Coordinates of C-alpha atoms in Angstrom, one line a residue:
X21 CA -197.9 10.0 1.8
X22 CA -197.5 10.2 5.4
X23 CA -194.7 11.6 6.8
X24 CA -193.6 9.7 9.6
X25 CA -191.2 6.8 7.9
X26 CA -191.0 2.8 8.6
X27 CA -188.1 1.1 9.9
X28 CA -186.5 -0.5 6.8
X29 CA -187.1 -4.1 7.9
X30 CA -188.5 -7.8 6.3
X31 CA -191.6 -6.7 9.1
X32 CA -192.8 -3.7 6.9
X33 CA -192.8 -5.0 3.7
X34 CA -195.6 -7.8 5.6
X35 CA -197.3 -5.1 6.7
X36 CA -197.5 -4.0 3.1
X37 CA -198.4 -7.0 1.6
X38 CA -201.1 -7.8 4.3
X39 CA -202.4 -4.3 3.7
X40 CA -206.1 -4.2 2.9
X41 CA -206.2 -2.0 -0.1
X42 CA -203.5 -1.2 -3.1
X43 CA -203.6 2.4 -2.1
X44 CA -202.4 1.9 1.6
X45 CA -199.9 -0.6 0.4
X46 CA -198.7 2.2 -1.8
X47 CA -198.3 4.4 1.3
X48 CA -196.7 1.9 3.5
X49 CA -194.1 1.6 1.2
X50 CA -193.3 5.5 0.4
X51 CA -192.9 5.8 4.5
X52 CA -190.5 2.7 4.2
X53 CA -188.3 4.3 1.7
X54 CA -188.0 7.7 3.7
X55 CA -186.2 6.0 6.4
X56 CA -182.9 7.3 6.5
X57 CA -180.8 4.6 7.3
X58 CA -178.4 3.0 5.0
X59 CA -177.1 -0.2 6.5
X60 CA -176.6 -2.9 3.9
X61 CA -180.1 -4.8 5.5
X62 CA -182.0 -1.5 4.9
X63 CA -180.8 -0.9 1.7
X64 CA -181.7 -4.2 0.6
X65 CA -185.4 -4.1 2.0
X66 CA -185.7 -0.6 0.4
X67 CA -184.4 -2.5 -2.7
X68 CA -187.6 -4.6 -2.4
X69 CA -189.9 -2.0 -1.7
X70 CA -189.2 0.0 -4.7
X71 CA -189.8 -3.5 -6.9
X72 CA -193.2 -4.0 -4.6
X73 CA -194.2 -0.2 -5.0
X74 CA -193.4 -0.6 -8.7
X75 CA -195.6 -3.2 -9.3
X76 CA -198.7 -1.7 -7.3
X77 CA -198.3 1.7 -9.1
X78 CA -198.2 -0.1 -12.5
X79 CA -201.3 -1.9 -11.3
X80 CA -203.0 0.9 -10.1
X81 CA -202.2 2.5 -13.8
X82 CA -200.6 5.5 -11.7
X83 CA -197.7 6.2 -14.2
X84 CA -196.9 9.5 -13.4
X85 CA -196.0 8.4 -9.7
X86 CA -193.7 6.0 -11.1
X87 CA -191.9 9.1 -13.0
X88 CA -191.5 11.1 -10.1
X89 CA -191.0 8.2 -8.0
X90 CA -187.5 7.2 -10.2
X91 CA -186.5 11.3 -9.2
X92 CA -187.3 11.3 -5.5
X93 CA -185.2 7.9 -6.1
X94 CA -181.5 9.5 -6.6
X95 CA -180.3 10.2 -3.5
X96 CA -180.7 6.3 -2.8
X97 CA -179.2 5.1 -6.1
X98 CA -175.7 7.4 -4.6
X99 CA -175.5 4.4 -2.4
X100 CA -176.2 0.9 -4.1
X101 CA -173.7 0.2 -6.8
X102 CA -174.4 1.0 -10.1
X103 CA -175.0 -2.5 -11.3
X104 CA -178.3 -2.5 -8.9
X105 CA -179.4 0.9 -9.9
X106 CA -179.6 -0.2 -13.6
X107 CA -181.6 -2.9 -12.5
X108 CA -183.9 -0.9 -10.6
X109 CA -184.5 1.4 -13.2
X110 CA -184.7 -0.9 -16.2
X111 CA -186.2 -3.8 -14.7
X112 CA -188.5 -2.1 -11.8
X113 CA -189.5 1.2 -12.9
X114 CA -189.4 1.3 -16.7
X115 CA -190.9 -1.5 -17.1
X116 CA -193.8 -0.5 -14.9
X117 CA -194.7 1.9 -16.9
X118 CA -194.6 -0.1 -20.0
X119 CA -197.1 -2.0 -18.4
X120 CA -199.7 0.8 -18.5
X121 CA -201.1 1.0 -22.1
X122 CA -201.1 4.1 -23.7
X123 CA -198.3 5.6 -21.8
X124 CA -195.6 5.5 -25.0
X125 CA -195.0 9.3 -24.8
X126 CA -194.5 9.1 -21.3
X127 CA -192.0 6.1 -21.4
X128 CA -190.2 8.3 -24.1
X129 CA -189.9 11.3 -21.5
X130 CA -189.0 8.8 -18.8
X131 CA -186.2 7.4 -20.9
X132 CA -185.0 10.7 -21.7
X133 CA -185.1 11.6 -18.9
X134 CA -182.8 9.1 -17.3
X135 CA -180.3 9.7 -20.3
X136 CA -180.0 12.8 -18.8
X137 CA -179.5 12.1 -15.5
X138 CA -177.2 9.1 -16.4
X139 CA -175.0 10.9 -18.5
X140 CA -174.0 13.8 -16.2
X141 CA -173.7 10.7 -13.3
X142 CA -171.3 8.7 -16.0
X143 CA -173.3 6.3 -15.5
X144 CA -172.5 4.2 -18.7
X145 CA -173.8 0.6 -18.3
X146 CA -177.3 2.2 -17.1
X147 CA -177.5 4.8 -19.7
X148 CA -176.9 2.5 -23.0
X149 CA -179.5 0.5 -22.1
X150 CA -182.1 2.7 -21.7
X151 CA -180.8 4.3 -24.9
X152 CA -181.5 1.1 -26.8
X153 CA -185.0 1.2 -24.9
X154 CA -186.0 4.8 -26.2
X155 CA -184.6 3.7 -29.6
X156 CA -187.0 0.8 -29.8
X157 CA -189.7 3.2 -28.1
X158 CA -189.2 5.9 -31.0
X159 CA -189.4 2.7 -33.7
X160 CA -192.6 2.1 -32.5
X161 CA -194.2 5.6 -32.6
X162 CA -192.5 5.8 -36.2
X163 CA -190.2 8.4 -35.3
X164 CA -187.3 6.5 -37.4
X165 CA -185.0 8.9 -37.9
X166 CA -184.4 9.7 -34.7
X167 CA -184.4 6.3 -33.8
X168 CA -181.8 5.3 -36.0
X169 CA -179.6 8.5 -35.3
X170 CA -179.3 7.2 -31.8
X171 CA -178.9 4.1 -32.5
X172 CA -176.0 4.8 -35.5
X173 CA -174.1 6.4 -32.0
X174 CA -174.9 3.6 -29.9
X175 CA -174.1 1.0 -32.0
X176 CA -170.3 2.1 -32.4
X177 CA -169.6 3.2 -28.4
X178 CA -170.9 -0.5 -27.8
X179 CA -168.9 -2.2 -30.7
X180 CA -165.9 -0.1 -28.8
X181 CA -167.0 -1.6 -25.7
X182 CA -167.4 -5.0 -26.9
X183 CA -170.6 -5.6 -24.8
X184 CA -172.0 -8.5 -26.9
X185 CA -175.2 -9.3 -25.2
X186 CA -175.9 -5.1 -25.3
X187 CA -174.6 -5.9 -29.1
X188 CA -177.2 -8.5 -30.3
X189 CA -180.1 -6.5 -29.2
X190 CA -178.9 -2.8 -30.6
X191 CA -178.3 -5.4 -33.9
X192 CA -181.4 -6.6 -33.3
X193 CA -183.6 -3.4 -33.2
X194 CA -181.4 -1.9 -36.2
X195 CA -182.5 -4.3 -38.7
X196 CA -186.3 -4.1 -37.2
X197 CA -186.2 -0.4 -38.0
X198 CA -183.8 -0.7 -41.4
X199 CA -187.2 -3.2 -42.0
X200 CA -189.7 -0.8 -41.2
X201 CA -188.2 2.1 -43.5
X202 CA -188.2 -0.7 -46.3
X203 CA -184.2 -1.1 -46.4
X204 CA -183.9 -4.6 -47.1
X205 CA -179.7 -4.8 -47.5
X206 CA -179.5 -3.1 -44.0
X207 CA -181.8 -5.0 -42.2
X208 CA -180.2 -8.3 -43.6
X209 CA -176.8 -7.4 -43.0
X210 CA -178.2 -5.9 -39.4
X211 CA -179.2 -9.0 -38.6
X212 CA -176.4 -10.5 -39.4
X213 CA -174.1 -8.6 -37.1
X214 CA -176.6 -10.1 -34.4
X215 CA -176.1 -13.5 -35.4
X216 CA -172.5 -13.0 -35.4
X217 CA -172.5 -11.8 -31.6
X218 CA -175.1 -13.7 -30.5
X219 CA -172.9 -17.0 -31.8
X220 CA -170.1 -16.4 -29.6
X221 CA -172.3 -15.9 -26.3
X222 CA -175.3 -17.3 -24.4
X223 CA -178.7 -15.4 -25.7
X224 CA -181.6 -16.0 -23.6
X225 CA -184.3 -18.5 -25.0
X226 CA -186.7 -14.7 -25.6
X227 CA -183.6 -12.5 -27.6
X228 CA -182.9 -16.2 -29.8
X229 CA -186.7 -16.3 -30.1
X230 CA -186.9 -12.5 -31.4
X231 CA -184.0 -13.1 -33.6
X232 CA -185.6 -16.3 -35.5
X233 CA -188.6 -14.2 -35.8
X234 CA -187.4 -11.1 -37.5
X235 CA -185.2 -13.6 -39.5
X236 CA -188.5 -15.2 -40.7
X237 CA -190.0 -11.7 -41.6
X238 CA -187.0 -11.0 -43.9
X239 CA -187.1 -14.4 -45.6
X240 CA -190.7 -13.7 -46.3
X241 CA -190.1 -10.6 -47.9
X242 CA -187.8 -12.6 -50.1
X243 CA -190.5 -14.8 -51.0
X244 CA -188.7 -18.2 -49.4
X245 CA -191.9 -19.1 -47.8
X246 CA -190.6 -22.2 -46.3
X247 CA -187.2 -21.4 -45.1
X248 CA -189.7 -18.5 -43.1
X249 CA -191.5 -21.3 -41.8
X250 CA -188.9 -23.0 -40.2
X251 CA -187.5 -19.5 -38.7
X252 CA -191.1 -19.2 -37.2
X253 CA -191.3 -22.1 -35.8
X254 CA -188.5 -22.1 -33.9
X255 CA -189.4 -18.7 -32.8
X256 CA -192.5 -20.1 -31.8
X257 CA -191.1 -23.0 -29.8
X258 CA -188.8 -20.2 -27.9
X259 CA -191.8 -18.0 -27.1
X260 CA -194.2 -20.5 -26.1
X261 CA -191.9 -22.5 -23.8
X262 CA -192.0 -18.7 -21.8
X263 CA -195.7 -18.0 -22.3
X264 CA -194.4 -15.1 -24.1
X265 CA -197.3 -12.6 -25.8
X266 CA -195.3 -13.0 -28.9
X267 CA -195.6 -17.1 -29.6
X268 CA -199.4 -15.8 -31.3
X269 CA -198.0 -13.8 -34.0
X270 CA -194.9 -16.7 -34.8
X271 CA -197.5 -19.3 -35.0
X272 CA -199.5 -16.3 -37.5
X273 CA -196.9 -15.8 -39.4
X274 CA -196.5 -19.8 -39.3
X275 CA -200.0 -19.9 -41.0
X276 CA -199.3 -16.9 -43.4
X277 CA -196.1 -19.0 -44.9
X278 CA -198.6 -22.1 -45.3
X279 CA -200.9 -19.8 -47.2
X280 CA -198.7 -18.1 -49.4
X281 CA -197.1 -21.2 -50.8
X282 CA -200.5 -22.7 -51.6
X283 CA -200.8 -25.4 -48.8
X284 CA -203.6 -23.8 -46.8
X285 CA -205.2 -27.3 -46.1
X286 CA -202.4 -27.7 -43.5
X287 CA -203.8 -24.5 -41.6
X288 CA -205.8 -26.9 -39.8
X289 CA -203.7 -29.2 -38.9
X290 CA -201.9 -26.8 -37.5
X291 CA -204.2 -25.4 -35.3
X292 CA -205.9 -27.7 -34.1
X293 CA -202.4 -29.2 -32.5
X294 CA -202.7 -29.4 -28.9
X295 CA -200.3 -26.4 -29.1
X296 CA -202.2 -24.7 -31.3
X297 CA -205.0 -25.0 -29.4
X298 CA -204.1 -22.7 -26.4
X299 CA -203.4 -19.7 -28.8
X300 CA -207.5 -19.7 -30.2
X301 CA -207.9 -15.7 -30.8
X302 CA -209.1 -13.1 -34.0
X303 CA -205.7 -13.7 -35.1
X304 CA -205.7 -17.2 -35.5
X305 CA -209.3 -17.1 -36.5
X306 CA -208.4 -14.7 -39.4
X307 CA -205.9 -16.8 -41.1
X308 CA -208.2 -19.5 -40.8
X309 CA -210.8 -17.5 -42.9
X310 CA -208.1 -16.6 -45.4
X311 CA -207.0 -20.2 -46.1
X312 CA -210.7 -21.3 -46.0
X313 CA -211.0 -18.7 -49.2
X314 CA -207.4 -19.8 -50.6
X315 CA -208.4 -23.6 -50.8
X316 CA -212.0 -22.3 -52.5
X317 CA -209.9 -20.2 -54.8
X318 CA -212.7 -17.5 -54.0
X319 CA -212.5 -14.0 -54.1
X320 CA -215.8 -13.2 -52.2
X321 CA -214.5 -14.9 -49.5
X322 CA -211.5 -13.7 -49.1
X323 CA -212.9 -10.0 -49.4
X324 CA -215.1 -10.6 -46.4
X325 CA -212.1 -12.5 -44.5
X326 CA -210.4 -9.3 -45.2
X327 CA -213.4 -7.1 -44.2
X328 CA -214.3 -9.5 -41.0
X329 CA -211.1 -9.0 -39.5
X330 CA -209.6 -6.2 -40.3
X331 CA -207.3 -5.4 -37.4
X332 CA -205.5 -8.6 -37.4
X333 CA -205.4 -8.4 -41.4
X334 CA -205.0 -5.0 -42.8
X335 CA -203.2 -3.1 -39.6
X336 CA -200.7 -5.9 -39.1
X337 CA -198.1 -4.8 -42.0
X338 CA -196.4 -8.0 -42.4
X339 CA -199.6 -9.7 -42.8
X340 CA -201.2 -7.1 -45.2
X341 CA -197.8 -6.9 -47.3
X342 CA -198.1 -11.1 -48.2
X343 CA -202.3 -10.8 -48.2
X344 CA -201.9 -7.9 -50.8
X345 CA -199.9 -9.8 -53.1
X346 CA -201.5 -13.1 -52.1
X347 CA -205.0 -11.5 -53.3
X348 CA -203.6 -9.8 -56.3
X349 CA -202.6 -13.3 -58.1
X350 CA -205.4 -14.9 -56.5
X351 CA -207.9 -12.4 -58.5
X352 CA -205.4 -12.4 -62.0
X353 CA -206.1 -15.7 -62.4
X354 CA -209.6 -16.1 -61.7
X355 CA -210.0 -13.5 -64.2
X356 CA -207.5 -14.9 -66.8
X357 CA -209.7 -17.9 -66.5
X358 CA -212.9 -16.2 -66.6
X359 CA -211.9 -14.4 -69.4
X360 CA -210.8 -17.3 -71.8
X361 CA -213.6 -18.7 -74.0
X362 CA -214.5 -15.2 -75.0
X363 CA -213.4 -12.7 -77.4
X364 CA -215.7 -10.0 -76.3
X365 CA -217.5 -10.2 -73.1
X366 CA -219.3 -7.6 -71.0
X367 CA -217.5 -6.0 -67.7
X368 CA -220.8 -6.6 -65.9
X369 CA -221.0 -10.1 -67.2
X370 CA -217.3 -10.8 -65.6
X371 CA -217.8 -8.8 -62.0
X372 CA -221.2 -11.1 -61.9
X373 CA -218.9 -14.6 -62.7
X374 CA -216.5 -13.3 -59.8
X375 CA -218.3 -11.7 -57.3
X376 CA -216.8 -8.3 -57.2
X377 CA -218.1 -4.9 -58.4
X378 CA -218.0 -4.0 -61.9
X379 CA -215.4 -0.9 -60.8
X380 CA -213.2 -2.9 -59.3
X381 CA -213.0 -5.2 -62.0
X382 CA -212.5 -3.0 -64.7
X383 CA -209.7 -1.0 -63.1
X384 CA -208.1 -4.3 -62.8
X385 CA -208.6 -5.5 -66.1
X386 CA -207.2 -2.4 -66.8
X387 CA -203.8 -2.8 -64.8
X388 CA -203.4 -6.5 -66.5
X389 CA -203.9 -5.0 -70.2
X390 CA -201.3 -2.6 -69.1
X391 CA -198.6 -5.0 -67.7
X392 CA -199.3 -7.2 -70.7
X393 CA -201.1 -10.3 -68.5
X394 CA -203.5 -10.7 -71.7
X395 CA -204.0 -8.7 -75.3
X396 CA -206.8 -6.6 -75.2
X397 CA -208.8 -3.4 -74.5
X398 CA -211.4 -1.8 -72.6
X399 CA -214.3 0.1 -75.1
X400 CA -215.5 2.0 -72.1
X401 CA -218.6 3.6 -74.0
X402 CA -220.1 -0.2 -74.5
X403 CA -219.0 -1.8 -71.1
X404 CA -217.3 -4.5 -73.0
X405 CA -213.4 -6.5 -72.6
X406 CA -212.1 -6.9 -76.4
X407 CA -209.7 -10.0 -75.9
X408 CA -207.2 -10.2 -78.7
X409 CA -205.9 -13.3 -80.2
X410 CA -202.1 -13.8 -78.9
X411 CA -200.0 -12.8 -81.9
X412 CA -197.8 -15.4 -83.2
X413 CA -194.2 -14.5 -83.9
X414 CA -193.5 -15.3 -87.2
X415 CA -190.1 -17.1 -87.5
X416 CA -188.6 -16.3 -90.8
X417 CA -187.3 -13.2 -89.0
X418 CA -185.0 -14.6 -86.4
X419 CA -183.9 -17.1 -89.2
X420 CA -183.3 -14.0 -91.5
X421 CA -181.0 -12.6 -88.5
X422 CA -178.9 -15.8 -87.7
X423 CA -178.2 -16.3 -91.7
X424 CA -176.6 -12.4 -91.6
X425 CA -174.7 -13.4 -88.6
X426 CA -173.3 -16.1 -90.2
X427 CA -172.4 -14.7 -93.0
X428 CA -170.9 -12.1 -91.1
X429 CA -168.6 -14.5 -89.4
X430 CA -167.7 -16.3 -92.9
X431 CA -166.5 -12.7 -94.5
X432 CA -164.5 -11.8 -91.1
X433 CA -163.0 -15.2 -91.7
X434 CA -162.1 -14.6 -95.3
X435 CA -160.8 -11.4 -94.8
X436 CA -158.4 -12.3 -92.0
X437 CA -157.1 -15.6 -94.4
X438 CA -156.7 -13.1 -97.0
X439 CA -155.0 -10.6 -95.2
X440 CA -152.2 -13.2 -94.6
X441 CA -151.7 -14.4 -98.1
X442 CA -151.3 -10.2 -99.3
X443 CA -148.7 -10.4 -96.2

């Protein structure tokens, strides 16, 4: 950094942006935000340098210049009102270094960092906000519990406050986390409290769109596949009208509801939409395999769909949850058909019919005897499946039991009308 500064005027930040290379831009910059003055013109063009030099360290991938940018910053934020400090910090700075991947323990430091500072400053608008930023950040590196102790905090000083916009996202990211650690009545009634607030103000199109969404993952959970569908597509409208990243997984999620109530034909359809068509990927690729292997009711191909694309399948959690359950029913009755003309039948025989190795199929077999799918047993030392015959119930005893009930009710009857005449 050179230590002669720039005047702080619309001519330097040109001479930045015509600058040959990122790494003299950078420099230009640094000398225009040493210049002392702090006229309302030079505070203003220092505003826009800090935004320009933002975005040229995040490009650059020079993260820990951004950190020790936002402290050589402090003096300057003494003298713009607090309103643009908060935006500097959230908008410019933070958000810089979100854009660097791998930089999540970082961004945690950063944030907690700026708690800090903004506590001791009372600085109370700034200083919620990025507390809702590191609550989200320590969601996504699992570290719930101390996600959700800040946020427990949070959520009441805002409520106090009656900052709805601040409301609806704290909401928001409470029932994502109440999700994660598998608290379905929190999450719901979470998300409900964000609805609430979010009715009686203006949400932008990308919060609505996150709401819709995360109501679509807890209707899935519930199994109402098609009231899901119609949370992510409205989701998906929101996010693709902004080009935001997050309009692929709605339309996934889309294709996942279309799967799991058994009208995987329509998967096409829907991608090959003129919408549809501008979100080609793995992702959308790998539903496509797994309703191709729904609509052929075929195990093999679902196990290489699964194998194939594993990232987009098994490491996304929603996905995997559905898939899980989707393959378990899909694999009981292939086998409950499989299994029905015989009354002994060899375990190789079966894993041969299906397409599955004979380990696999036995342990499920296994499972189903267990939770009383079929009657039957296992005789391990011959490799075979011994199917019983389904017992029938024989009906003379529930007869037997309504005739003593009855005439239970005719001798309470007889004893009261006798009762009366002794009286």
């Amino acid at each position: 950094m050179s230590s002669s500064y720039l005047p702080a005027t619309t001519d330097s930040l040109a001479q930045a942006s015509e600058a040959t290379t990122p790494s003299e831009a950078i420099s230009i910059l640094y000398r225009i935000l040493e210049n002392p003055s702090s006229s309302s013109e030079a505070l203003r063009i220092k505003e826009q340098a800090i935004f320009n030099l933002s975005d040229l360290l995040s490009q650059e991938k020079r993260a820990e210049d951004l950190q020790k940018l936002l402290v050589q910053l402090r003096p300057f934020f003494s003298l713009i009102p607090k309103a643009k400090t908060a935006k500097i910090v959230n908008k410019g700075i933070v958000d810089a270094v979100a854009k660097i991947p791998g930089t999540s323990d970082l961004q945690i430091t950063l944030c907690k960092d700026i708690v800090q500072w903004a506590r001791s400053e009372k600085r109370t608008f700034l200083r919620q906000r990025v507390e809702a930023k590191l609550a989200a950040l320590l969601m996504e590196n699992k570290e719930y519990s101390e996600a959700l102790t800040l946020l427990s905090g949070l959520i009441k000083e805002v409520r106090r406050l009656d900052d709805k916009l601040l409301l609806v996202e704290i909401d928001l990211l409470e029932s994502q986390l109440h999700f994660s650690l598998r608290n379905l009545p929190k999450a719901k009634a979470a998300l409900t409290a964000a609805r609430t607030a979010a009715n009686a103000i203006y949400v932008p199109p990308a919060q609505q769109g996150a709401i819709d969404l995360q109501s679509g993952i807890l209707h899935a959970e519930e199994k109402d596949y098609k009231t899901a569908y119609s949370y992510f597509y409205e989701a998906f409208e929101a996010f693709n009208a902004l080009e935001n990243p997050q309009a692929l997984y709605s339309l996934k999620y889309m294709l996942l509801c279309k799967i799991m109530v058994s009208q995987a034909d329509d998967v096409a359809g829907i991608i090959s939409t003129k919408v549809g068509l501008n979100y080609q990927g793995p992702e959308v690729d790998a539903m496509k395999a797994v309703a191709d292997a729904h609509s052929k009711r075929s195990l093999k191909l679902f196990e290489i769909a699964l194998r194939n694309f594993k990232a987009q399948l098994d490491e996304d959690p929603i996905v995997h949850r559905h898939l899980s359950s989707l393959y378990d029913t899909l694999m009981e009755q292939n086998l409950c058909r499989l299994i029905e003309p015989f009354s002994r039948v060899e375990i190789a025989h079966i894993a041969e019919l299906i397409e599955l190795p004979a380990d696999h199929v036995e342990k499920k077999l296994s499972q189903m005897i267990l939770d009383k799918k079929f009657a039957g047993t296992l005789d391990q030392g011959a490799g075979c499946l011994v199917i019983f015959e389904d017992p029938k119930q024989d009906a003379i005893y529930p007869a037997t039991l309504e005739t003593i009930s009855n005439m239970g009710k005719v001798v309470d009857s007889l004893f009261v009308r006798s009762s009366k005449i002794v009286a």
